[in-house]
Structure formats: C-alpha cells, structure tokens
PDB file of C-alpha atoms in Angstrom:
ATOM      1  CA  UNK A   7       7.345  16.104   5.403  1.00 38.00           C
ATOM      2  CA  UNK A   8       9.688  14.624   2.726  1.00 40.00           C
ATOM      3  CA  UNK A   9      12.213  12.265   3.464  1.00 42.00           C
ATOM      4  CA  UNK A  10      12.286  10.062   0.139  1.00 47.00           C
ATOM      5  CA  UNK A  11      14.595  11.375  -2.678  1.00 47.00           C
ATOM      6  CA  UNK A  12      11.721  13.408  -4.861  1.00 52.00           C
ATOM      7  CA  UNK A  13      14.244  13.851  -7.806  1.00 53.00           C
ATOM      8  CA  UNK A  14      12.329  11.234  -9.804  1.00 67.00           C
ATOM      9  CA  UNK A  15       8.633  11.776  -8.156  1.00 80.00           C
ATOM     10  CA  UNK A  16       5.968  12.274 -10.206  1.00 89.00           C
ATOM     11  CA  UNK A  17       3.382  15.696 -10.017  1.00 93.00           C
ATOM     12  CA  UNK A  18       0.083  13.343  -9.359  1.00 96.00           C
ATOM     13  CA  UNK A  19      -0.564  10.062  -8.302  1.00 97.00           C
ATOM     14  CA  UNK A  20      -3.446   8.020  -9.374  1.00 98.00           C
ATOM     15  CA  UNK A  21      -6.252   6.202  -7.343  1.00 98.00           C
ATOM     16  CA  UNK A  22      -7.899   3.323  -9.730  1.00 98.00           C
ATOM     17  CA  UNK A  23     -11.605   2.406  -8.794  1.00 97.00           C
ATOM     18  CA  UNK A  24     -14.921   2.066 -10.040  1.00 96.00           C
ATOM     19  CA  UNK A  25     -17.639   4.462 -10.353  1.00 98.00           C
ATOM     20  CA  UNK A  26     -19.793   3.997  -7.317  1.00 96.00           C
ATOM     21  CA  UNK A  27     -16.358   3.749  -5.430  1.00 95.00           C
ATOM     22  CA  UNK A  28     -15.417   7.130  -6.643  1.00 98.00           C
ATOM     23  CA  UNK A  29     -18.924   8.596  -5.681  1.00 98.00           C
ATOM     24  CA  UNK A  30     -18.082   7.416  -2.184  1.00 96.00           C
ATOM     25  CA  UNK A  31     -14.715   8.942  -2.317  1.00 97.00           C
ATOM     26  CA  UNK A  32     -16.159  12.197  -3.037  1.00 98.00           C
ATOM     27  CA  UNK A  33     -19.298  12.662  -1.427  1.00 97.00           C
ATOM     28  CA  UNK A  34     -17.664  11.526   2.198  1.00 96.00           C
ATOM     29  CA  UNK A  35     -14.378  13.352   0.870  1.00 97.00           C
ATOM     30  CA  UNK A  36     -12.127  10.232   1.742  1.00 96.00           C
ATOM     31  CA  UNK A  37     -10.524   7.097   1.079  1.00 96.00           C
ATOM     32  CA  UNK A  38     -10.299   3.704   2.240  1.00 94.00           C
ATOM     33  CA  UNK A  39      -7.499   2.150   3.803  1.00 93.00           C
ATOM     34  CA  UNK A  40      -7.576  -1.475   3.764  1.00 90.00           C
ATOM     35  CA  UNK A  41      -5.871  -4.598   4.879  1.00 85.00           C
ATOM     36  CA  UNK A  42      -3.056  -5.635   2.478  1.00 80.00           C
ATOM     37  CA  UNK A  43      -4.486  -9.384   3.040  1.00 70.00           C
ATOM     38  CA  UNK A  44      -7.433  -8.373   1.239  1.00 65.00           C
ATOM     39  CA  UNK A  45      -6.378  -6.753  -1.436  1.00 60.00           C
ATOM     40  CA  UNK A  46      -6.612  -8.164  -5.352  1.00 55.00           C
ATOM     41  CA  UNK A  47      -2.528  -9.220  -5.449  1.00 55.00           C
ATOM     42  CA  UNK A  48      -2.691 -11.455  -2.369  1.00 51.00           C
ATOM     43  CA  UNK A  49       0.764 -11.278  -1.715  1.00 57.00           C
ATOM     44  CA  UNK A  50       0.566  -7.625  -0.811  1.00 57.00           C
ATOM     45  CA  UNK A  51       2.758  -7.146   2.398  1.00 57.00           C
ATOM     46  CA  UNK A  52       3.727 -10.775   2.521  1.00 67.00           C
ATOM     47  CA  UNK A  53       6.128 -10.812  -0.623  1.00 73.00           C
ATOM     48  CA  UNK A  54       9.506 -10.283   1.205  1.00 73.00           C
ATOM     49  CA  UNK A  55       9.054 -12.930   3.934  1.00 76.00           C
ATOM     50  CA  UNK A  56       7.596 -15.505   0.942  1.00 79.00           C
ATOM     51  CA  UNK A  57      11.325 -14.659  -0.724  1.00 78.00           C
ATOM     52  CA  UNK A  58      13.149 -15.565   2.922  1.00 79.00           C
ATOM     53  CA  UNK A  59      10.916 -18.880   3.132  1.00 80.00           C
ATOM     54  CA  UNK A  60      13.007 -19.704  -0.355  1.00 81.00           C
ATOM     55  CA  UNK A  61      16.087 -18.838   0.369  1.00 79.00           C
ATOM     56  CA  UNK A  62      15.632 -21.005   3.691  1.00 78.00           C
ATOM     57  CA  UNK A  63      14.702 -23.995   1.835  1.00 78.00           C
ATOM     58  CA  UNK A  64      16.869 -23.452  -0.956  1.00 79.00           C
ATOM     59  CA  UNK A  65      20.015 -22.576   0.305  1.00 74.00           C
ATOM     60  CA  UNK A  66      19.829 -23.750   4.317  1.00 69.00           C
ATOM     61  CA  UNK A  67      18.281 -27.290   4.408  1.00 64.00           C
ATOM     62  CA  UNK A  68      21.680 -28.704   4.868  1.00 63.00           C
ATOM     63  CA  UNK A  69      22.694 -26.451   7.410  1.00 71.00           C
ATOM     64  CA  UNK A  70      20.501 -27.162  10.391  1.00 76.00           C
ATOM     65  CA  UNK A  71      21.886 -24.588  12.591  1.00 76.00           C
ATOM     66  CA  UNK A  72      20.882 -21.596   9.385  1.00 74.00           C
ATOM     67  CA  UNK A  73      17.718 -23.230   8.927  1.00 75.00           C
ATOM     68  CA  UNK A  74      17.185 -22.864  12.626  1.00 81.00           C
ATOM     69  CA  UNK A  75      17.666 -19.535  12.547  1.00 79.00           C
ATOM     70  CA  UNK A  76      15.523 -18.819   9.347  1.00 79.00           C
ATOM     71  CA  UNK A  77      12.962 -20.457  11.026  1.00 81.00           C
ATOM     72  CA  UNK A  78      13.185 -18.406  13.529  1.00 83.00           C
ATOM     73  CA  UNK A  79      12.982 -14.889  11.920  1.00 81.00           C
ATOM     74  CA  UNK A  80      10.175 -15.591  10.143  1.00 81.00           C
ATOM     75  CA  UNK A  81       8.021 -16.782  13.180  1.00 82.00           C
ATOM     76  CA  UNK A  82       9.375 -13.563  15.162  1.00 79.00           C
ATOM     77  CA  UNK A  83       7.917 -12.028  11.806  1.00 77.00           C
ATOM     78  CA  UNK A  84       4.697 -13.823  11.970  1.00 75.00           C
ATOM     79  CA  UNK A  85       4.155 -13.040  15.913  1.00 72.00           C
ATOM     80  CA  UNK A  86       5.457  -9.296  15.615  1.00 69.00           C
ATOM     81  CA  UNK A  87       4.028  -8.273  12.890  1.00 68.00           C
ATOM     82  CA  UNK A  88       0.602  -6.001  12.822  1.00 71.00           C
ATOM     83  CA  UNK A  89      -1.569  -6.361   9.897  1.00 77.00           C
ATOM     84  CA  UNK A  90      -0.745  -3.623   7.166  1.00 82.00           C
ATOM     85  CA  UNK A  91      -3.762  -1.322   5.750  1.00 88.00           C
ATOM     86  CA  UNK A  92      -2.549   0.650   2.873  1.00 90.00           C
ATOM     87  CA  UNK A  93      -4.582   2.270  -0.436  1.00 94.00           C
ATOM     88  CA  UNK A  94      -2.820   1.452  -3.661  1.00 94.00           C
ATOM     89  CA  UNK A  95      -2.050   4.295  -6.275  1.00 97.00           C
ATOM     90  CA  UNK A  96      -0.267   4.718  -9.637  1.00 96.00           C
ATOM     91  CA  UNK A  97       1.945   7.119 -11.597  1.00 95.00           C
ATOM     92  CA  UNK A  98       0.390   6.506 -14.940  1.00 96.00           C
ATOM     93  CA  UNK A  99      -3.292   8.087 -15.682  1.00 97.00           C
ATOM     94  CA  UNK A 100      -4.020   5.515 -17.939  1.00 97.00           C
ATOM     95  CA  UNK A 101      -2.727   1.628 -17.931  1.00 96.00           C
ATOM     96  CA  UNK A 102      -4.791  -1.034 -18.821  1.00 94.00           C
ATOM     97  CA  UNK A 103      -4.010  -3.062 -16.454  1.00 92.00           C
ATOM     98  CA  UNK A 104      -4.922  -1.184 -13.521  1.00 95.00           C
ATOM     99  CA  UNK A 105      -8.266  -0.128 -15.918  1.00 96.00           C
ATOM    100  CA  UNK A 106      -8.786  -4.282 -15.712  1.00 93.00           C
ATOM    101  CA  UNK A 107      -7.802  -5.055 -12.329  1.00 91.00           C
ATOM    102  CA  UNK A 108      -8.831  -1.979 -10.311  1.00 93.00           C
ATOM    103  CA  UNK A 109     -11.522  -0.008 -12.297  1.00 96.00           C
ATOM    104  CA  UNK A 110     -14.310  -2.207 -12.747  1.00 95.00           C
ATOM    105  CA  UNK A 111     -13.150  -3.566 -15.739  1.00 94.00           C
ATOM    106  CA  UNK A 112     -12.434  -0.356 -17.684  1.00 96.00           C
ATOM    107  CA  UNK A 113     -16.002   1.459 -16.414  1.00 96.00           C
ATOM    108  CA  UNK A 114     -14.304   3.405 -13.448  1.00 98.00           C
ATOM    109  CA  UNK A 115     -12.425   6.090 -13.161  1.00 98.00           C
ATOM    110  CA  UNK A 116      -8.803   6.925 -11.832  1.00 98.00           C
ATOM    111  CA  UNK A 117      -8.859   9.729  -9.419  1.00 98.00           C
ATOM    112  CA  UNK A 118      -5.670  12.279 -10.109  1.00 98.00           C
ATOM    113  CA  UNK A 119      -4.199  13.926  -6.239  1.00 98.00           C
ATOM    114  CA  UNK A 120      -1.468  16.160  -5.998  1.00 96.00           C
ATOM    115  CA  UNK A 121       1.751  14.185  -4.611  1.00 94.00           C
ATOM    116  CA  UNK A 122       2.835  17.356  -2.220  1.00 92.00           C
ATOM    117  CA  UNK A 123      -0.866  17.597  -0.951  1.00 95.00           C
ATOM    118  CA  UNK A 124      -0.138  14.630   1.232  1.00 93.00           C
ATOM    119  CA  UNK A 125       0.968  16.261   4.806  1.00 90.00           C
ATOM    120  CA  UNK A 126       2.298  13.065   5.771  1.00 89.00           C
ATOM    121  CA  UNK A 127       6.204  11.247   5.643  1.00 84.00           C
ATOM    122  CA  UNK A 128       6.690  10.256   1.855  1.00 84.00           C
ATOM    123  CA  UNK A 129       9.501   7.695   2.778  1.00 76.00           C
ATOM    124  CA  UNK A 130      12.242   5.301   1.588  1.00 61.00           C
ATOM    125  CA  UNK A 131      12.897   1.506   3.221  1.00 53.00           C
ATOM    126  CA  UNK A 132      15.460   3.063   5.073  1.00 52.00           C
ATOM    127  CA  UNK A 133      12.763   5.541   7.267  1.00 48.00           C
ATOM    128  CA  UNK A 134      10.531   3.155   7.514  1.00 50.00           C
ATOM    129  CA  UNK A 135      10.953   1.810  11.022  1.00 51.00           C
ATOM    130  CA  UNK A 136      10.587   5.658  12.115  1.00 52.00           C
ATOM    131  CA  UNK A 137       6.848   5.651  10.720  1.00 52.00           C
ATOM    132  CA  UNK A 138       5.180   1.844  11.864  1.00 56.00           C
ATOM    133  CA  UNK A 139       3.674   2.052  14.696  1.00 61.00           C
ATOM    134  CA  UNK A 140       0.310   4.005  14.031  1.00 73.00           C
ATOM    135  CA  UNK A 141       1.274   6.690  11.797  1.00 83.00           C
ATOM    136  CA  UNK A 142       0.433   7.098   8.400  1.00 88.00           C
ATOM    137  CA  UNK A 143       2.987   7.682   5.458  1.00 88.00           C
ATOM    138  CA  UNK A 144       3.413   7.326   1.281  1.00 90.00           C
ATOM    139  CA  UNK A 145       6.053   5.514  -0.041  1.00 88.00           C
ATOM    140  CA  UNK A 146       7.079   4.781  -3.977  1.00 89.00           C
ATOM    141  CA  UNK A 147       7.339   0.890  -3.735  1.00 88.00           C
ATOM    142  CA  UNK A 148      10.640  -0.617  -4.866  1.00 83.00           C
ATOM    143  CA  UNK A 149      10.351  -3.463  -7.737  1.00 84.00           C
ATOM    144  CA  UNK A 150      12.727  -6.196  -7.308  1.00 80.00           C
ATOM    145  CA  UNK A 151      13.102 -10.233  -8.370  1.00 79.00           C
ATOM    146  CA  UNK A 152      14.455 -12.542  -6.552  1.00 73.00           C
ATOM    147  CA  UNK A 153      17.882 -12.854  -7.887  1.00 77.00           C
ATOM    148  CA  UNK A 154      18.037  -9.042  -7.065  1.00 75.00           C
ATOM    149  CA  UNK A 155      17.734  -9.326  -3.261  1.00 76.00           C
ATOM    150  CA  UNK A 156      19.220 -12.837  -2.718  1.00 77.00           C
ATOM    151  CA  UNK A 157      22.208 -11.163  -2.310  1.00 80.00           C
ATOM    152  CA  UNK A 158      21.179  -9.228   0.715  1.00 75.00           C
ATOM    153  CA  UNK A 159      19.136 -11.938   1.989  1.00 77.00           C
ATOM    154  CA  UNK A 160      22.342 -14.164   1.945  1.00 77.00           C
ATOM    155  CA  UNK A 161      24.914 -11.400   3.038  1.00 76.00           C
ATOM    156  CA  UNK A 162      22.589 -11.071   6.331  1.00 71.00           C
ATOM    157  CA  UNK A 163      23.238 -15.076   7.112  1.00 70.00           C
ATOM    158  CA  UNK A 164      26.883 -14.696   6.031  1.00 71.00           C
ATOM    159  CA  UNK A 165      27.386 -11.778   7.901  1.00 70.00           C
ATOM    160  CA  UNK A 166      25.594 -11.774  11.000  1.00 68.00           C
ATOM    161  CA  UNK A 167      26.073 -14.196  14.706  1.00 64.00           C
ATOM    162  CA  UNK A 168      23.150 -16.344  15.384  1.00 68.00           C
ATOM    163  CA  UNK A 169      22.257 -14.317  18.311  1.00 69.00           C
ATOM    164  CA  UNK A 170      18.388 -13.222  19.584  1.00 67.00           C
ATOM    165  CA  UNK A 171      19.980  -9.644  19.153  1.00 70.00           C
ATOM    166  CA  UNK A 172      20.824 -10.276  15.444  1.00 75.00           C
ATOM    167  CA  UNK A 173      17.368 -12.367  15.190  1.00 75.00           C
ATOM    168  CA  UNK A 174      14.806  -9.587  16.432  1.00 75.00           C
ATOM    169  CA  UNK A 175      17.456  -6.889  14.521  1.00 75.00           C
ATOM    170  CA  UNK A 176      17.253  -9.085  11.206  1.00 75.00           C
ATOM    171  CA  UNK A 177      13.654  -9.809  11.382  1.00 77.00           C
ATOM    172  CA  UNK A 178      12.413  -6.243  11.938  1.00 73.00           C
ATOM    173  CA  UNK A 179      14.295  -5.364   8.740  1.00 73.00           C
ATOM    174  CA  UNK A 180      12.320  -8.147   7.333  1.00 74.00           C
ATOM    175  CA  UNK A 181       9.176  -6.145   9.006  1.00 74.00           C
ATOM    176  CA  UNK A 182       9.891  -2.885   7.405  1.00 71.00           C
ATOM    177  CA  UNK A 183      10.153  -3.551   3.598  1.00 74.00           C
ATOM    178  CA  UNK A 184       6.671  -5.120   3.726  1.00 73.00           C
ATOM    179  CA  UNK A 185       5.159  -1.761   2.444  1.00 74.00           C
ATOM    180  CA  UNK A 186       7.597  -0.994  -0.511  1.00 80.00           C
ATOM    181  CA  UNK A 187       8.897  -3.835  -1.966  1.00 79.00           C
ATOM    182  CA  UNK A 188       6.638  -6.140  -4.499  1.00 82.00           C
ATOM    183  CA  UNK A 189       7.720  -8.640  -7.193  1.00 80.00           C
ATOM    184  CA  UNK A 190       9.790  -7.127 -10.599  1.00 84.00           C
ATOM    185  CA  UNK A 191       6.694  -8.821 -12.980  1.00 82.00           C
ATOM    186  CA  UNK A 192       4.141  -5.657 -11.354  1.00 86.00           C
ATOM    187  CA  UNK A 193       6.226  -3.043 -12.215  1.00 87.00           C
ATOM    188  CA  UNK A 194       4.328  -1.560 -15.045  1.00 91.00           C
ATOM    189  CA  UNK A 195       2.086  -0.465 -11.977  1.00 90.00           C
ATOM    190  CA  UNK A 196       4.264   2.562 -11.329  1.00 92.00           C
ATOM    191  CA  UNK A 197       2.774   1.837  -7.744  1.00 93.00           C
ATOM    192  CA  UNK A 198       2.516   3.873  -4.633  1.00 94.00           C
ATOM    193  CA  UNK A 199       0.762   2.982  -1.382  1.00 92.00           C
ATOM    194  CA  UNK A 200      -0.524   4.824   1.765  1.00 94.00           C
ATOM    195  CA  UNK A 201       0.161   2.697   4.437  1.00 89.00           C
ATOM    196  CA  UNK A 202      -0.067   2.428   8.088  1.00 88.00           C
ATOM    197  CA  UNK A 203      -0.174  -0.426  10.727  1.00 82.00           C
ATOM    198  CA  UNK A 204      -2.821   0.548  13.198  1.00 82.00           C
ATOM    199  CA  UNK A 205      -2.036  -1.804  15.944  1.00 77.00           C
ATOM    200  CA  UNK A 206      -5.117  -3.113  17.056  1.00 79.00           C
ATOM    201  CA  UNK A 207      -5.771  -6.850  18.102  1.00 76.00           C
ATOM    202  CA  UNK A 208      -8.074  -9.226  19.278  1.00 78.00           C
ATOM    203  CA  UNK A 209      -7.327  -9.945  22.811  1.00 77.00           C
ATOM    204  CA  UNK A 210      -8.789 -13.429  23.724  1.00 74.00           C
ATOM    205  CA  UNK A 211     -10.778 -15.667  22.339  1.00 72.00           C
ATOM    206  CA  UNK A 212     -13.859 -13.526  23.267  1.00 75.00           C
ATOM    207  CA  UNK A 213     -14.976 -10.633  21.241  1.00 80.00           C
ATOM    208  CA  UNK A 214     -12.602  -7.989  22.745  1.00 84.00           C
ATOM    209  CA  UNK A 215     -10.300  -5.999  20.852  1.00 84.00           C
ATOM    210  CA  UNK A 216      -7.563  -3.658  21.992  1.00 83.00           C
ATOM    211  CA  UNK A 217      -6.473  -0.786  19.745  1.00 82.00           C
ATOM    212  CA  UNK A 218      -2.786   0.522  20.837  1.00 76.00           C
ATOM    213  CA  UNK A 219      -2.617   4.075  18.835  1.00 78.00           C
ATOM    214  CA  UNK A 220      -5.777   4.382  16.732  1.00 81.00           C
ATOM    215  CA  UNK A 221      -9.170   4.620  18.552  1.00 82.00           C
ATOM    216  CA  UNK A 222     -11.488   1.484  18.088  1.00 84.00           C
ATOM    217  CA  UNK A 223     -13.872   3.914  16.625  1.00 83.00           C
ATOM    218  CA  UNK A 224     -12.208   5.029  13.625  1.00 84.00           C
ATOM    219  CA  UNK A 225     -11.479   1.152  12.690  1.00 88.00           C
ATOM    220  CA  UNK A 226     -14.775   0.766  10.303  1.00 91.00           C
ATOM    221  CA  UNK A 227     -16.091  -2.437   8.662  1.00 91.00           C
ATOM    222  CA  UNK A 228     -17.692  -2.783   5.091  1.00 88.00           C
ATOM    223  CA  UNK A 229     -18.859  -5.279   3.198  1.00 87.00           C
ATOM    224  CA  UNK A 230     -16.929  -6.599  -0.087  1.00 80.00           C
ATOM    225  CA  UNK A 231     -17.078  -9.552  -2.195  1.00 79.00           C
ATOM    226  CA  UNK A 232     -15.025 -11.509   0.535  1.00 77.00           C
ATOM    227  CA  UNK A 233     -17.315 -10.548   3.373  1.00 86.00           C
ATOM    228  CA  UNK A 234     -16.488  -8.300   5.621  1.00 89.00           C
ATOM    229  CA  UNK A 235     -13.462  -6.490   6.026  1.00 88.00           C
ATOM    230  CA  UNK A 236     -12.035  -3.808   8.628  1.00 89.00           C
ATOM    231  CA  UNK A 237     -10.784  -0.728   6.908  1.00 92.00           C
ATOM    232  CA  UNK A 238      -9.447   2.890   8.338  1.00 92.00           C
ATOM    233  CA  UNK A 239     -10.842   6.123   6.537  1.00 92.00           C
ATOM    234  CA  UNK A 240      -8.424   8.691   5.508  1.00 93.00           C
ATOM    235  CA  UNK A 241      -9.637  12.647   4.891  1.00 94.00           C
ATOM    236  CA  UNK A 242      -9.470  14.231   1.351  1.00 97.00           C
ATOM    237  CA  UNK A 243     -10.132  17.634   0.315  1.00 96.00           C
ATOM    238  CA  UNK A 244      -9.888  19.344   3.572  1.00 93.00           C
ATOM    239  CA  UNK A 245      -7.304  22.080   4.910  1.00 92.00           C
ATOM    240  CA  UNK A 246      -3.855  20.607   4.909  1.00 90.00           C
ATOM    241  CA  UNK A 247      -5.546  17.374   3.333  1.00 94.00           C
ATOM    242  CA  UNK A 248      -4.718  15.522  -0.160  1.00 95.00           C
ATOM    243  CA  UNK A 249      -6.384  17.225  -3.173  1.00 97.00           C
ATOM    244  CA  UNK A 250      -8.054  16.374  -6.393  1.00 98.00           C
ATOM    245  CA  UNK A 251      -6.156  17.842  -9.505  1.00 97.00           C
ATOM    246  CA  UNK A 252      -7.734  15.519 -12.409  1.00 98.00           C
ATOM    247  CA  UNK A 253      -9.878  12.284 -13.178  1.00 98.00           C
ATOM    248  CA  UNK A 254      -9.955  10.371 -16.344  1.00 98.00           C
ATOM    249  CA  UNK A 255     -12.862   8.230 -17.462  1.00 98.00           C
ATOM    250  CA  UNK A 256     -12.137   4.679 -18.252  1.00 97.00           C
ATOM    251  CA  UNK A 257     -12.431   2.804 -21.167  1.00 96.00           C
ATOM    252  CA  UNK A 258     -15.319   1.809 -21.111  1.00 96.00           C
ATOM    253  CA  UNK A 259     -17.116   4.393 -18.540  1.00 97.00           C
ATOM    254  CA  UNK A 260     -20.116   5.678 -20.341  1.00 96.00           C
ATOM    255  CA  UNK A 261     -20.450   8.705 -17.785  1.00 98.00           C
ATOM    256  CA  UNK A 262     -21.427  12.272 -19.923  1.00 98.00           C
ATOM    257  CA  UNK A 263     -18.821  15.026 -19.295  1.00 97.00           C
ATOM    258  CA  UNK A 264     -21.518  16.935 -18.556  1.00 97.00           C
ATOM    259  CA  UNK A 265     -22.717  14.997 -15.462  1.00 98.00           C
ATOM    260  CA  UNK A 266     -19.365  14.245 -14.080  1.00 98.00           C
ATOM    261  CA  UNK A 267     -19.207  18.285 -14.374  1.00 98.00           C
ATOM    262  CA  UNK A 268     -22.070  18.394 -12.326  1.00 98.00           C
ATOM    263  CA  UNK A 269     -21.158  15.986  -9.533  1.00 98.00           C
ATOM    264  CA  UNK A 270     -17.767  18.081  -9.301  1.00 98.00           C
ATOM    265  CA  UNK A 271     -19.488  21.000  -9.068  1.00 98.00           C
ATOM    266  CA  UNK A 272     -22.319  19.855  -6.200  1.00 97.00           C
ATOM    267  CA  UNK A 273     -19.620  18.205  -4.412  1.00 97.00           C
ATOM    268  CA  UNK A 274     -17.436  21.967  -4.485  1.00 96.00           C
ATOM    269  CA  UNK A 275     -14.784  20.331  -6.959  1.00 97.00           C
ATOM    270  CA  UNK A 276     -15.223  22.706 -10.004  1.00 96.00           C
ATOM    271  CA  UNK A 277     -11.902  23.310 -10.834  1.00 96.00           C
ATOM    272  CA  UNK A 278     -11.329  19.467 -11.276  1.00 97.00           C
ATOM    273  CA  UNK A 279      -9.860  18.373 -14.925  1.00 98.00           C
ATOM    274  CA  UNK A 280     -11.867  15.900 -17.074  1.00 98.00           C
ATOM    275  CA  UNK A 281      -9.978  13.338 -19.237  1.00 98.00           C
ATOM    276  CA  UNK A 282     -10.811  10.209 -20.653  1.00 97.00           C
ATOM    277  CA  UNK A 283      -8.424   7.278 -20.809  1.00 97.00           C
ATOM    278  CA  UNK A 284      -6.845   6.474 -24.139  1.00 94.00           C
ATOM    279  CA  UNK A 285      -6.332   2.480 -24.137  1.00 89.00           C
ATOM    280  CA  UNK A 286      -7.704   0.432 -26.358  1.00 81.00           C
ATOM    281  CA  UNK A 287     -10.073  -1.769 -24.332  1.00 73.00           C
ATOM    282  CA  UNK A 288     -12.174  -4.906 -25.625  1.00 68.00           C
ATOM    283  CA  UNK A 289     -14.910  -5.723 -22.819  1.00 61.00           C
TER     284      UNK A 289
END
C-alpha cells in the first residue's frame, strides 16, 4: 500500500548496524523496533514539540492568554502521546556518518531491502493520523529548520480560536509529525523510519501493564548499553515480508567475502549482493 508520492523514492533502503547486530537480523530473519527515546539522536520523536516550546517562549511570553494556550497543547501532547518505536534506515549505501554513528564505528555492515518489499502504508505527514494507533508504516522523513516551520507554527496561533476543539485538533497535528520530521543539520542521513506506536502502558504504580492493540507478548526486552529497553520485532524474509537485495561491508569490517558468502548461503540468502563501502575511514 502506497500512499506517499514515490516519484522521488529510492529502489533500496539501507539498515546501518554492526556485525553481531546483523547476525541477529539474519539468523532470526527480523528487525528491531525500538523506542525513539532510546535511540543515538535523543531528540528522535520529540523534535517538533521542542520547536513549539520555542516559539512559546519566544514569541508568546507577553501574551498570557497564547502562552496559555501553548502550554496547553504541549501538555495534551505530553499526556496523549504513546511512546514511538521505529527502526532507522538510509538512502545512501555508504555515508560515513551513519558508518560512525550506527555501524560500530565503520566495522558493521549496512543491510540493502527492497523499498516495495515492505507490505505496509509508505506515508506522507498528511496520512499519518490514518496509521497511529498500532499499525505499522514507512515514511521518508521531512528535513526542516526552524525558520522553515515557524511559519506554520505561527499561522496555527494566528489563525485558530482558543477553543478545547482547536486545542486537541492543533495538538494531534503536533502528534502526527513526530515520525517524519527531524532537524535540517541531519539531512545528509537520507533517512527513513519504520514506525509504529504500540499503545501499551503501565497501569498503576504496580507492575501491571495494559497493551491496547499489540499483545503483551510480542513487546520483548533486551539489554543495551542503557539497560534495558522494550523493543517490538518485525519479520524479514518471509512471504509478503521485506527482502534483502544487497549488503556492503564497512570501512573498517575485516569480514572475508568468502565467509559472508557462506553465512548468506546457510541462512538461504544466496542470491544476496556483496559490496564493500568506499569512504575513507581513519579508526
């Protein structure tokens, strides 16, 4: 299902991660969805309600009634809001950045799927609110600055009544660009995320948890180098599931041809393309 303009998409989309990751990947023939809270840019999800906080204080602190209402979008954002998981991907094969950030330093590997394997919505902001509430989808996020989307964010005070309507209306708006919209000074990423809010919540202060859509089951827990996190696993290689065209080497991966052959071939991938990344990279 295709609902984002695909004019400009690219044929493959890349999955950054280090070697033992990618063994994982393979072997259990899925990936890991994870809480955008955890993930390396810590302002993953949160970026658009961190550019309303400015404009608020820049632009509303004389004008008690606007600030009022600021104030209260963002904590109808804050109470409303379910955590987003997503898995982070790329449109370039091989970028340094993501071979420093996401690849073990230039020793992983960047994992190459097909972009139409994906059975699942690959969206724009404006489908967005069709797809949150415990359903997966891909979406191509949208760089911007802040000078970029002031505009909006100060056409929606201008423009709408201070009303609970126009509060819960503006705020889910708010809700829904979470997923696709990051700051202008990533976009050499190329990024695109798998996302999904799964709805599930701790119900008290005892150790009961209520999951709305996704079966407590399927919500896993690993150990990183924060401690541990929840995370959702989503199925590769399967019927109807994404697929594995290519996977390029890092940098600095020492890994044979001939035993990443091998693995392919034990793990029925033989038809998998071997590359090896091109940057210049100084461990």
């Amino acid at each position: 299902m295709i609902i984002q303009d695909q004019r400009n998409s690219p044929s493959f989309i890349y999955h950054y991660c280090s070697m033992e990751s990618f063994s994982k990947i393979i072997e259990n023939r899925e990936i890991w969805v994870t809480p955008a809270v955890k993930m390396n840019d810590i302002t993953e999800g949160s970026w658009i309600t961190a550019l309303l906080r400015r404009y608020a204080q820049e632009n509303l602190s004389s004008t008690q009634k606007d600030l009022d209402f600021a104030n209260a979008i963002l904590e109808f954002i804050a109470i409303n809001s379910y955590p987003l998981y997503m898995t982070c991907f790329s449109q370039n094969k091989d970028l340094l950045s993501q071979w420093r950030g996401y690849a073990d330093a230039g020793k992983g590997i960047s994992i190459g799927f097909k972009l139409n394997s994906f059975s699942i919505p690959i969206i724009d902001n404006n489908w967005i609110s069709k797809f949150r509430h415990g359903k997966y989808y891909l979406c191509k996020v949208q760089y911007v600055d802040y000078n970029y989307i002031y505009p909006s964010i100060d056409d929606i005070f201008k423009r709408y009544k201070h009303t609970i309507d126009n509060l819960h209306n503006i705020a889910i708006q708010f809700i829904n660009m979470r997923s696709i919209l990051k700051n202008d000074s990533f976009s050499e990423e190329q990024e695109w995320r798998l996302a999904i809010e799964p709805q599930f919540f701790r119900k008290n202060d005892a150790h009961v948890w209520v999951s709305q859509i996704i079966p407590l089951e399927n919500i896993k827990t690993r150990v990183t180098t924060k401690g541990l996190s929840k995370y959702l696993s989503y199925p590769i290689l399967g019927e109807n599931q994404p697929q594995i065209e290519e996977v390029v080497l890092g940098p600095l991966n020492q890994t044979t041809d001939e035993d990443l052959s091998f693995f392919l071939y034990k793990n029925k991938l033989p038809f998998v393309k071997i590359k090896r990344s091109r940057s210049t990279f100084c461990g």
